[in-house]
Short mmCIF file of C-alpha atoms and ligand atoms in Angstrom, two decimals:
data_model
loop_
_atom_site.label_atom_id
_atom_site.label_comp_id
_atom_site.label_asym_id
_atom_site.label_seq_id
_atom_site.Cartn_x
_atom_site.Cartn_y
_atom_site.Cartn_z
CA MET U 23 58.09 -41.20 61.32
CA ALA U 24 54.44 -40.17 61.58
CA LEU U 25 52.84 -37.80 59.08
CA ASN U 26 52.79 -34.15 60.16
CA LEU U 27 49.55 -32.20 60.39
CA SER U 28 49.61 -30.70 56.90
CA GLU U 29 50.48 -34.08 55.33
CA LYS U 30 47.66 -35.69 57.28
CA THR U 31 45.12 -33.07 56.23
CA TRP U 32 46.13 -33.36 52.58
CA LEU U 33 46.03 -37.15 52.73
CA GLU U 34 42.56 -37.19 54.28
CA LYS U 35 41.19 -34.82 51.66
CA ARG U 36 42.57 -36.97 48.86
CA LEU U 37 41.36 -40.18 50.48
CA GLU U 38 37.84 -38.73 50.54
CA MET U 39 38.14 -37.70 46.92
CA ILE U 40 39.33 -41.20 45.93
CA GLN U 41 36.48 -42.79 47.85
CA ARG U 42 33.94 -40.62 46.00
CA TYR U 43 35.64 -41.56 42.75
CA GLU U 44 35.41 -45.27 43.55
CA GLU U 45 31.68 -44.96 44.21
CA GLU U 46 31.03 -42.99 41.03
CA GLU U 47 33.38 -44.65 38.50
CA LYS U 48 31.23 -46.51 35.96
CA ARG U 49 34.08 -48.36 34.29
CA GLN U 50 34.36 -52.06 35.10
CA ASP U 51 37.59 -53.52 36.44
CA PHE U 52 38.96 -55.35 33.39
CA ILE U 53 41.33 -57.59 35.33
CA ASN U 54 39.34 -60.78 35.66
CA GLU U 55 41.60 -62.98 37.77
CA SER U 56 39.75 -66.27 37.29
CA GLU U 57 39.79 -65.74 33.52
CA ILE U 58 43.55 -65.05 33.58
CA TRP U 59 44.28 -68.16 35.65
CA HIS U 60 41.99 -70.21 33.44
CA ILE U 61 43.81 -69.12 30.27
CA LEU U 62 47.23 -69.75 31.83
CA GLU U 63 46.21 -73.23 32.97
CA ARG U 64 44.55 -74.16 29.67
CA LYS U 65 47.68 -73.24 27.70
CA ALA U 66 50.26 -74.38 30.26
CA HIS U 67 51.23 -77.46 28.25
CA SER U 68 50.99 -76.17 24.69
CA GLU U 69 52.39 -78.46 21.99
CA PRO U 70 55.42 -77.27 19.97
CA SER U 71 53.19 -77.08 16.89
CA GLU U 72 50.85 -74.64 18.65
CA VAL U 73 53.82 -72.52 19.82
CA ARG U 74 55.10 -72.35 16.25
CA GLU U 75 51.66 -71.38 14.95
CA VAL U 76 51.56 -68.50 17.43
CA LEU U 77 55.08 -67.39 16.48
CA ALA U 78 54.05 -67.38 12.81
CA LYS U 79 51.00 -65.29 13.75
CA ALA U 80 53.25 -62.88 15.67
CA ARG U 81 55.19 -62.22 12.45
CA GLU U 82 51.99 -60.89 10.86
CA LEU U 83 52.45 -57.93 13.26
CA LYS U 84 48.80 -57.81 14.27
CA GLY U 85 49.40 -58.49 17.95
CA LEU U 86 48.37 -61.54 19.95
CA SER U 87 45.29 -62.46 21.99
CA PRO U 88 45.67 -63.34 25.69
CA GLU U 89 45.28 -67.03 24.74
CA ASP U 90 48.07 -66.87 22.17
CA THR U 91 50.24 -64.94 24.63
CA ALA U 92 49.65 -67.68 27.21
CA VAL U 93 50.94 -70.22 24.67
CA LEU U 94 54.24 -68.29 24.52
CA ILE U 95 54.31 -67.99 28.32
CA SER U 96 54.19 -71.81 28.50
CA ILE U 97 57.45 -72.25 26.52
CA ARG U 98 60.12 -74.20 28.41
CA ASP U 99 61.89 -76.12 25.69
CA PRO U 100 65.25 -74.38 24.90
CA GLU U 101 64.80 -74.79 21.15
CA LEU U 102 61.37 -73.13 21.21
CA LEU U 103 62.75 -70.42 23.47
CA GLU U 104 65.37 -69.62 20.84
CA GLU U 105 62.60 -69.45 18.22
CA LEU U 106 60.71 -67.02 20.47
CA PHE U 107 63.81 -64.81 20.80
CA ALA U 108 64.42 -64.90 17.05
CA THR U 109 60.81 -63.87 16.38
CA ALA U 110 61.02 -60.99 18.86
CA PHE U 111 64.28 -59.81 17.28
CA TRP U 112 62.72 -59.98 13.80
CA ILE U 113 59.66 -57.96 14.90
CA LYS U 114 61.79 -55.30 16.56
CA ASN U 115 63.74 -54.84 13.35
CA GLN U 116 60.66 -54.74 11.16
CA VAL U 117 58.90 -52.09 13.24
CA TYR U 118 61.66 -50.03 14.80
CA GLY U 119 64.85 -50.90 12.96
CA ASN U 120 68.01 -50.82 15.01
CA ARG U 121 67.42 -47.48 16.67
CA ILE U 122 67.29 -46.94 20.42
CA VAL U 123 65.75 -43.82 21.90
CA LEU U 124 67.66 -42.46 24.91
CA PHE U 125 66.42 -40.49 27.91
CA ALA U 126 67.46 -39.49 31.42
CA PRO U 127 65.35 -40.36 34.46
CA LEU U 128 65.00 -37.27 36.63
CA TYR U 129 63.95 -37.70 40.26
CA VAL U 130 62.38 -34.37 41.19
CA SER U 131 60.93 -35.22 44.59
CA SER U 132 61.01 -38.14 47.01
CA PRO U 133 58.83 -37.26 50.05
CA CYS U 134 55.80 -39.53 49.86
CA VAL U 135 52.73 -40.10 52.00
CA ASN U 136 52.53 -43.72 50.83
CA ASN U 137 54.17 -46.73 52.37
CA CYS U 138 54.73 -49.13 49.49
CA VAL U 139 56.45 -52.18 50.98
CA TYR U 140 59.10 -52.37 48.23
CA CYS U 141 60.07 -48.69 47.95
CA GLY U 142 62.98 -46.88 49.59
CA PHE U 143 60.97 -43.64 49.52
CA ARG U 144 58.11 -45.09 51.61
CA HIS U 145 57.05 -42.72 54.34
CA THR U 146 58.21 -44.79 57.29
CA ASN U 147 61.70 -45.45 55.86
CA GLU U 148 63.89 -43.12 57.84
CA ALA U 149 67.09 -44.57 56.38
CA VAL U 150 66.48 -42.63 53.15
CA GLU U 151 66.68 -38.85 53.20
CA LYS U 152 63.75 -37.33 51.25
CA ARG U 153 64.01 -34.13 49.20
CA THR U 154 61.85 -31.90 47.03
CA LEU U 155 63.88 -29.86 44.57
CA THR U 156 63.34 -26.12 44.45
CA MET U 157 62.87 -24.76 40.94
CA GLU U 158 66.43 -23.43 41.05
CA GLU U 159 67.78 -26.87 42.03
CA LEU U 160 65.68 -28.45 39.29
CA ALA U 161 67.14 -26.03 36.74
CA GLN U 162 70.59 -27.02 37.97
CA GLU U 163 69.75 -30.69 37.39
CA ILE U 164 68.53 -29.87 33.87
CA ARG U 165 71.76 -28.04 33.15
CA ALA U 166 73.76 -31.08 34.27
CA ILE U 167 71.60 -33.43 32.18
CA THR U 168 71.56 -31.34 29.01
CA LYS U 169 75.25 -30.50 29.27
CA VAL U 170 76.09 -34.11 28.37
CA GLY U 171 73.65 -34.18 25.43
CA HIS U 172 70.27 -35.44 26.64
CA LYS U 173 67.12 -34.02 25.02
CA ARG U 174 64.47 -36.10 26.85
CA VAL U 175 63.77 -36.64 30.52
CA LEU U 176 61.39 -38.78 32.50
CA ALA U 177 60.50 -36.65 35.53
CA VAL U 178 59.63 -38.75 38.58
CA PHE U 179 57.72 -37.56 41.67
CA GLY U 180 56.69 -38.85 45.09
CA GLU U 181 53.07 -38.41 46.16
CA HIS U 182 53.04 -35.56 48.63
CA PRO U 183 51.41 -32.14 49.21
CA ASP U 184 54.74 -30.49 48.31
CA SER U 185 54.83 -32.26 44.93
CA ASP U 186 51.16 -32.05 43.93
CA ALA U 187 49.81 -31.37 40.43
CA ASP U 188 50.63 -27.69 40.74
CA TYR U 189 54.26 -28.49 41.60
CA ILE U 190 54.45 -30.94 38.68
CA CYS U 191 53.20 -28.15 36.37
CA ARG U 192 55.82 -25.74 37.66
CA SER U 193 58.48 -28.41 37.25
CA LEU U 194 57.53 -28.94 33.60
CA GLN U 195 57.72 -25.20 33.01
CA THR U 196 61.18 -25.08 34.57
CA ILE U 197 62.39 -28.12 32.62
CA TYR U 198 61.40 -26.63 29.26
CA ALA U 199 62.54 -23.12 30.15
CA THR U 200 66.06 -24.13 31.22
CA LYS U 201 68.14 -23.61 28.10
CA HIS U 202 71.80 -22.90 27.76
CA GLY U 203 73.29 -22.45 24.30
CA ARG U 204 72.32 -25.62 22.45
CA ASP U 205 71.46 -27.49 25.63
CA GLU U 206 67.74 -27.99 26.13
CA ILE U 207 65.10 -30.57 26.96
CA ARG U 208 62.70 -31.07 24.06
CA ARG U 209 60.42 -33.68 25.61
CA ALA U 210 59.56 -34.18 29.27
CA ASN U 211 57.67 -37.34 30.21
CA VAL U 212 56.22 -37.73 33.70
CA ASN U 213 55.93 -40.65 36.14
CA ALA U 214 53.73 -39.57 39.02
CA ALA U 215 50.84 -40.76 41.16
CA PRO U 216 47.30 -40.91 39.70
CA MET U 217 45.46 -37.62 39.36
CA THR U 218 42.01 -36.25 38.54
CA VAL U 219 41.05 -35.36 34.98
CA GLU U 220 41.35 -31.64 35.84
CA GLU U 221 44.85 -32.13 37.25
CA PHE U 222 45.87 -34.08 34.15
CA ARG U 223 44.50 -31.24 31.98
CA ALA U 224 46.73 -28.74 33.76
CA ILE U 225 49.74 -30.99 33.18
CA LYS U 226 48.81 -31.50 29.54
CA ASP U 227 48.75 -27.71 29.13
CA MET U 228 52.36 -27.56 30.33
CA GLY U 229 53.45 -29.74 27.40
CA ILE U 230 53.86 -33.16 29.02
CA GLY U 231 55.17 -35.83 26.61
CA THR U 232 54.08 -39.23 27.91
CA TYR U 233 52.31 -39.80 31.22
CA GLN U 234 53.62 -43.03 32.71
CA ILE U 235 52.32 -44.96 35.67
CA PHE U 236 52.88 -48.57 36.68
CA GLN U 237 50.10 -50.66 38.16
CA GLU U 238 53.00 -52.42 40.02
CA THR U 239 50.92 -55.64 40.24
CA TYR U 240 47.62 -56.52 38.59
CA HIS U 241 46.89 -59.12 41.29
CA HIS U 242 44.29 -57.51 43.58
CA GLU U 243 45.20 -59.15 46.84
CA THR U 244 48.95 -58.58 46.35
CA PHE U 245 48.24 -54.97 45.35
CA ARG U 246 46.43 -54.38 48.65
CA ARG U 247 49.23 -56.02 50.64
CA MET U 248 51.98 -54.00 48.96
CA HIS U 249 50.11 -50.71 49.44
CA PRO U 250 48.80 -50.61 53.01
CA ALA U 251 45.26 -49.55 53.90
CA GLY U 252 44.89 -45.87 54.77
CA THR U 253 47.43 -44.84 52.09
CA LEU U 254 46.47 -43.28 48.75
CA LYS U 255 48.00 -46.08 46.76
CA HIS U 256 45.73 -48.67 48.39
CA SER U 257 42.99 -47.97 45.84
CA TYR U 258 43.47 -50.43 42.96
CA LYS U 259 40.76 -48.83 40.85
CA TRP U 260 42.02 -45.26 41.21
CA ARG U 261 45.35 -46.44 39.82
CA LEU U 262 43.99 -48.87 37.23
CA PHE U 263 42.00 -46.12 35.50
CA ALA U 264 44.60 -43.35 35.92
CA LEU U 265 45.57 -43.65 32.27
CA HIS U 266 41.94 -43.62 31.18
CA ARG U 267 41.56 -40.31 33.02
CA ALA U 268 44.77 -39.03 31.46
CA GLN U 269 43.34 -39.90 28.03
CA GLU U 270 40.11 -38.09 28.93
CA ALA U 271 42.31 -35.07 29.61
CA GLU U 272 43.73 -35.56 26.09
CA ILE U 273 47.15 -36.76 27.16
CA ASP U 274 47.27 -39.23 24.32
CA ASP U 275 50.66 -40.86 24.97
CA VAL U 276 50.24 -42.98 28.07
CA ALA U 277 52.53 -45.69 29.39
CA ILE U 278 51.97 -48.77 31.54
CA GLY U 279 54.22 -51.11 33.50
CA VAL U 280 54.55 -53.79 36.11
CA LEU U 281 57.09 -54.01 38.90
CA PHE U 282 58.22 -57.58 38.30
CA GLY U 283 58.97 -59.43 41.52
CA LEU U 284 55.79 -58.64 43.44
CA PHE U 285 53.73 -61.49 42.01
CA ASP U 286 53.77 -64.35 39.47
CA TRP U 287 55.19 -62.86 36.24
CA ARG U 288 52.91 -65.01 34.06
CA PHE U 289 49.84 -63.40 35.58
CA GLU U 290 51.36 -59.93 35.28
CA VAL U 291 52.13 -60.31 31.55
CA LEU U 292 48.46 -61.05 30.88
CA GLY U 293 47.50 -58.16 33.19
CA LEU U 294 49.56 -55.80 31.01
CA LEU U 295 47.90 -57.16 27.91
CA TYR U 296 44.38 -56.69 29.30
CA HIS U 297 45.31 -53.12 30.28
CA ALA U 298 46.48 -52.43 26.73
CA ILE U 299 43.32 -54.02 25.31
CA ASP U 300 41.04 -51.94 27.52
CA LEU U 301 42.74 -48.65 26.60
CA GLU U 302 42.47 -49.57 22.94
CA ARG U 303 38.81 -50.53 23.34
CA GLU U 304 37.85 -47.23 24.95
CA PHE U 305 40.16 -44.75 23.21
CA GLY U 306 41.11 -46.57 20.00
CA ILE U 307 44.74 -46.47 21.11
CA GLY U 308 46.81 -48.70 23.36
CA PRO U 309 49.71 -47.64 25.57
CA HIS U 310 52.59 -45.81 23.92
CA THR U 311 55.12 -47.85 25.92
CA ILE U 312 55.36 -50.70 28.40
CA SER U 313 57.99 -50.87 31.18
CA PHE U 314 59.07 -54.01 32.98
CA PRO U 315 61.25 -52.92 35.92
CA ARG U 316 62.48 -55.69 38.20
CA LEU U 317 62.50 -55.25 41.95
CA GLU U 318 65.91 -53.96 43.07
CA PRO U 319 67.39 -53.75 46.56
CA ALA U 320 66.67 -50.54 48.45
CA LEU U 321 68.11 -49.26 51.72
CA ASN U 322 66.34 -50.68 54.78
CA THR U 323 63.80 -52.45 52.56
CA PRO U 324 64.09 -56.21 53.18
CA PHE U 325 61.14 -57.11 50.96
CA THR U 326 63.19 -56.24 47.87
CA THR U 327 65.49 -59.20 48.37
CA GLY U 328 63.07 -61.55 50.11
CA SER U 329 60.08 -61.60 47.74
CA PRO U 330 59.19 -65.15 46.61
CA TYR U 331 58.40 -63.85 43.11
CA LEU U 332 61.77 -62.35 42.12
CA VAL U 333 62.23 -62.70 38.36
CA SER U 334 65.41 -64.35 37.03
CA ASP U 335 67.52 -63.12 34.10
CA GLU U 336 66.15 -65.93 31.93
CA GLU U 337 62.59 -65.00 32.84
CA ILE U 338 63.02 -61.29 32.08
CA LYS U 339 64.39 -62.21 28.64
CA LYS U 340 61.32 -64.31 28.03
CA ILE U 341 58.99 -61.56 29.29
CA ILE U 342 60.46 -58.99 26.90
CA ALA U 343 60.34 -61.34 23.91
CA ILE U 344 56.71 -62.28 24.65
CA LEU U 345 55.68 -58.63 24.95
CA ARG U 346 57.45 -57.82 21.68
CA CYS U 347 55.37 -60.51 19.95
CA ALA U 348 52.09 -59.61 21.69
CA VAL U 349 52.13 -55.82 21.13
CA PRO U 350 54.46 -55.18 18.19
CA TYR U 351 53.77 -51.44 17.91
CA THR U 352 54.16 -50.55 21.57
CA GLY U 353 57.52 -49.19 22.66
CA LEU U 354 59.35 -51.27 25.26
CA ILE U 355 61.43 -49.45 27.88
CA LEU U 356 64.44 -50.96 29.62
CA THR U 357 66.15 -49.18 32.52
CA ALA U 358 69.54 -48.88 34.18
CA ARG U 359 68.22 -51.21 36.88
CA GLU U 360 69.75 -53.97 34.70
CA ARG U 361 73.48 -54.79 34.48
CA PRO U 362 75.38 -53.70 31.33
CA GLU U 363 75.99 -57.24 29.97
CA LEU U 364 72.38 -58.24 30.44
CA ARG U 365 71.10 -54.95 29.04
CA ARG U 366 72.90 -55.73 25.86
CA GLU U 367 71.04 -59.03 25.49
CA LEU U 368 67.69 -57.55 26.50
CA ILE U 369 67.94 -54.69 24.00
CA ARG U 370 68.25 -57.24 21.19
CA LEU U 371 64.93 -58.80 22.12
CA GLY U 372 62.73 -55.84 21.42
CA VAL U 373 63.62 -52.82 23.52
CA SER U 374 63.04 -49.48 21.77
CA GLN U 375 63.90 -47.00 24.54
CA THR U 376 66.32 -46.94 27.43
CA ASP U 377 67.86 -44.53 29.90
CA ALA U 378 71.57 -43.76 29.92
CA GLY U 379 74.01 -41.89 32.13
CA SER U 380 71.41 -42.19 34.88
CA ARG U 381 71.64 -40.82 38.41
CA ILE U 382 68.53 -41.55 40.46
CA ALA U 383 69.18 -39.78 43.75
CA VAL U 384 67.12 -36.59 43.99
CA GLY U 385 69.63 -33.92 42.94
CA GLY U 386 72.00 -36.68 41.75
CA TYR U 387 73.01 -35.15 38.39
CA SER U 388 74.48 -32.14 40.11
CA GLU U 389 76.79 -34.60 41.89
CA MET U 390 77.42 -36.65 38.75
CA GLU U 391 80.73 -38.10 39.91
CA LYS U 392 78.91 -40.07 42.63
CA GLU U 393 77.49 -43.14 40.91
CA HIS U 394 75.28 -44.06 43.87
CA ILE U 395 73.95 -42.02 46.77
CA LEU U 396 72.20 -44.88 48.46
CA ASP U 397 70.62 -42.92 51.28
CA ARG U 398 68.87 -40.63 48.77
CA GLN U 399 67.75 -43.28 46.26
CA GLN U 400 64.53 -45.21 45.80
CA PHE U 401 66.49 -48.38 44.91
CA MET U 402 69.87 -49.45 43.49
CA ILE U 403 70.72 -49.28 39.81
CA ASN U 404 73.24 -51.59 38.16
CA ASP U 405 74.39 -49.57 35.16
CA THR U 406 76.07 -46.25 35.86
CA ARG U 407 77.95 -45.87 32.59
CA SER U 408 78.08 -42.28 31.37
CA LEU U 409 75.91 -41.31 28.40
CA ASP U 410 78.99 -41.19 26.17
CA GLU U 411 80.22 -44.64 27.24
CA PHE U 412 76.75 -46.08 26.82
CA ILE U 413 76.48 -44.65 23.31
CA TYR U 414 79.92 -45.95 22.37
CA ASP U 415 78.91 -49.46 23.45
CA LEU U 416 75.57 -49.21 21.59
CA CYS U 417 77.37 -48.20 18.40
CA GLN U 418 79.77 -51.08 18.76
CA ASP U 419 76.79 -53.41 18.83
CA GLY U 420 75.47 -51.88 15.59
CA TYR U 421 72.65 -49.72 17.00
CA ILE U 422 71.96 -46.12 16.26
CA PRO U 423 71.09 -44.02 19.31
CA SER U 424 68.32 -41.48 18.89
CA PHE U 425 67.47 -38.28 20.75
CA CYS U 426 64.55 -37.71 18.46
CA THR U 427 61.50 -35.83 19.70
CA ALA U 428 60.19 -35.03 16.22
CA GLY U 429 57.23 -37.42 16.39
CA TYR U 430 55.88 -35.64 19.44
CA ARG U 431 56.47 -32.18 18.08
CA ALA U 432 55.05 -33.01 14.64
CA GLY U 433 51.86 -34.29 16.29
CA ARG U 434 52.63 -37.98 15.69
CA THR U 435 51.30 -39.02 19.10
CA GLY U 436 48.49 -41.26 20.29
CA CYS U 437 46.36 -42.64 17.44
CA HIS U 438 48.43 -40.74 14.91
CA PHE U 439 51.55 -42.50 16.13
CA MET U 440 49.90 -45.91 15.93
CA GLU U 441 48.60 -45.32 12.39
CA PHE U 442 52.05 -44.17 11.51
CA ALA U 443 53.69 -47.16 13.18
CA LYS U 444 51.35 -49.63 11.53
CA LYS U 445 52.23 -48.32 8.08
CA GLY U 446 55.86 -49.13 8.80
CA LEU U 447 56.68 -45.43 8.87
CA VAL U 448 58.46 -45.55 12.20
CA ARG U 449 61.42 -47.09 10.47
CA ASN U 450 61.24 -44.69 7.53
CA PHE U 451 61.08 -41.53 9.63
CA CYS U 452 62.67 -42.62 12.87
CA ILE U 453 65.93 -43.84 11.37
CA PRO U 454 66.48 -40.56 9.46
CA ASN U 455 65.60 -38.57 12.60
CA ALA U 456 67.84 -40.81 14.69
CA ILE U 457 70.66 -40.01 12.26
CA LEU U 458 70.01 -36.26 12.53
CA THR U 459 69.73 -36.13 16.32
CA PHE U 460 72.70 -38.45 16.75
CA LYS U 461 74.72 -36.12 14.51
CA GLU U 462 73.83 -33.24 16.82
CA TYR U 463 75.11 -35.30 19.72
CA LEU U 464 78.34 -36.12 17.89
CA LEU U 465 78.94 -32.49 16.96
CA ASP U 466 78.12 -30.96 20.34
CA TYR U 467 78.82 -33.50 23.07
CA ALA U 468 80.66 -36.68 22.04
CA SER U 469 84.15 -37.75 23.07
CA PRO U 470 86.61 -38.12 20.14
CA ARG U 471 86.33 -41.95 20.07
CA THR U 472 82.52 -41.87 20.14
CA ARG U 473 82.50 -39.19 17.43
CA GLU U 474 84.67 -41.30 15.18
CA LEU U 475 82.68 -44.50 15.64
CA GLY U 476 79.37 -42.61 15.56
CA ASN U 477 80.12 -41.01 12.20
CA GLN U 478 80.81 -44.47 10.76
CA VAL U 479 77.48 -45.71 12.14
CA ILE U 480 75.68 -42.73 10.59
CA GLU U 481 77.22 -43.42 7.19
CA GLN U 482 76.21 -47.05 7.38
CA TYR U 483 72.60 -46.20 8.26
CA LEU U 484 72.47 -43.49 5.64
CA GLN U 485 73.45 -45.98 2.97
CA GLU U 486 70.68 -48.25 4.16
CA VAL U 487 68.14 -45.38 3.91
CA GLU U 488 69.53 -44.53 0.47
CA SER U 489 68.83 -48.03 -0.81
CA ARG U 490 65.17 -47.86 0.27
CA LEU U 491 64.22 -44.18 0.25
CA PRO U 492 66.67 -42.18 -1.88
CA TYR U 493 64.68 -38.91 -1.68
CA ILE U 494 64.66 -39.00 2.14
CA ALA U 495 68.36 -39.90 2.21
CA ALA U 496 69.11 -36.86 0.00
CA LYS U 497 67.20 -34.63 2.42
CA VAL U 498 69.10 -36.10 5.38
CA ARG U 499 72.44 -35.50 3.63
CA GLU U 500 71.45 -31.90 3.00
CA TYR U 501 70.44 -31.47 6.68
CA LEU U 502 73.67 -33.08 7.86
CA LYS U 503 75.60 -30.54 5.86
CA ARG U 504 73.56 -27.68 7.32
CA MET U 505 74.24 -29.06 10.78
CA GLU U 506 77.98 -29.12 10.14
CA GLU U 507 77.56 -25.43 9.33
CA GLY U 508 75.88 -24.76 12.65
CA GLU U 509 72.12 -25.32 12.23
CA ARG U 510 70.34 -27.51 14.81
CA ASP U 511 67.02 -29.21 15.48
CA LEU U 512 66.36 -30.31 11.89
CA TYR U 513 64.03 -33.26 11.39
CA VAL U 514 61.97 -35.01 8.73
N1 SAM Z 22 55.36 -42.32 43.41
C1 SAM Z 22 54.81 -42.49 42.12
C2 SAM Z 22 54.07 -43.78 42.03
O1 SAM Z 22 54.33 -44.67 42.83
O2 SAM Z 22 53.25 -43.90 41.11
C3 SAM Z 22 55.92 -42.41 41.13
C4 SAM Z 22 56.63 -43.63 40.84
S1 SAM Z 22 57.97 -44.25 41.72
C5 SAM Z 22 58.90 -42.90 42.21
C6 SAM Z 22 58.66 -45.02 40.27
C7 SAM Z 22 58.50 -46.49 40.15
O3 SAM Z 22 59.62 -47.09 40.75
C8 SAM Z 22 57.34 -47.17 40.86
O4 SAM Z 22 56.16 -47.11 40.10
C9 SAM Z 22 57.84 -48.59 41.04
O5 SAM Z 22 57.42 -49.44 40.00
C10 SAM Z 22 59.36 -48.45 40.94
N2 SAM Z 22 60.01 -48.95 42.16
C11 SAM Z 22 59.70 -48.67 43.42
N3 SAM Z 22 60.51 -49.35 44.28
C12 SAM Z 22 61.34 -50.09 43.50
C13 SAM Z 22 62.39 -51.02 43.78
N4 SAM Z 22 62.75 -51.34 45.01
N5 SAM Z 22 63.03 -51.59 42.72
C14 SAM Z 22 62.72 -51.27 41.46
N6 SAM Z 22 61.72 -50.41 41.14
C15 SAM Z 22 61.04 -49.82 42.15
FE1 SF4 Z 23 55.70 -43.35 47.17
FE2 SF4 Z 23 55.81 -44.21 44.63
FE3 SF4 Z 23 57.57 -45.08 46.48
FE4 SF4 Z 23 55.09 -45.87 46.65
S1 SF4 Z 23 56.49 -46.31 44.93
S2 SF4 Z 23 56.32 -45.12 48.36
S3 SF4 Z 23 54.00 -44.10 45.93
S4 SF4 Z 23 57.38 -43.03 45.71
#
């Protein structure tokens, strides 16, 4: 289907603006492909002793250089691979403890002027029905999401005149304003196309949590092939520096990612690292989180199953463990794209956040009983367990789920978060806040079996906090009591 006149006019105006930006942007592209290939080749046959030296360095929790990361990328030997996994697991526990932050992805709009080869929402894909939620429909989605206990959403948008920066602002207002009894969203993160600094400022003013955008691939030629000429997403530079512009607009929690399956994963891992390094160099703070979605099948989208670079289960495990070692203080986000059994393994290796009870069709939460609505989705997901089932399974594996948004609301974002994380405080504050927000969930939303198991998990974690930080544990016990009596939203 061709673009209509208003879409065309909007697209042309934005293309002109992007072109001016490209001419004026002083920042240098920090993805030096020959350097990346050179590092990968030089370290491709690292000796076991060198691998072990790097793993020992990773345990110092200072992060790894691209060269050291390439040493880990070279691992093939099963014994060394196990050592890599053990190191990643150790780091995750040191920095984050066994808590997992939960959120709901919320697809707000799907019409898109772009034509990304891998995406079900691409403009020319007529097999998928596109929709932009009205504010009333969005409020209905929020009611369905908060009714089951979620407190955080990741709002996702297509790039289209009907879902421009102004629409994103209105959506954030609606998300925060939709409250019903104890049901409310306390943190809304956004995944949307790159914007100007002024547009980011407007979104910041609406109380955005994290701004997330994936480069998709750091390989220039592949990027241009995946995002055809004449579309807004064709500009590599506009996208590469989107998070720099967001930081200029004082959105200090920004999040990066790669869509694994478009190009060689080894190259992409170093691309992510260089992106993190450049943000840290310019703003003194790296990305808040990294995502590593794998390409999933989408309706009428043959590329998703035919790409020569699809990443295997073994490879995604390795990718997560390497990232955990390379950037120990950056959150790692896993999604419901992965199957339940595999998710369980991947979480062990360093994941700190994940979605649960997800429905990714636009308007999908209002039709919760339908696990998939393929002709309204961007791609397929493989885990459709309800939030309650997901939490039950997490508890059985010894994790404590968290709905905490205290860090954000107490100003522990950006640099402040990193300082905080580096002092080991994430564990000290996040576990108590996980306990408190999980208690809220158990009191207000859980099924009887999840409530029973969840209360045991809380007691176990509380005893652990007591042994290290008795004064905080006493405060948490007092808050738990107040919650039993009806108070909510208490945090340390
Ligand atoms: N339209 C905005 C953009 O492209 O920046 C918002 C993001 S899009 C709705 C969310 C993300 O989904 C994309 O950045 C891409 O990484 C991912 N995605 C697209 N097609 C996918 C597929 N077939 N399988 C898995 N993930 C996919
Ligand atoms: Fe549009 Fe984003 Fe899909 Fe590309 S990935 S077609 S920009 S929704």
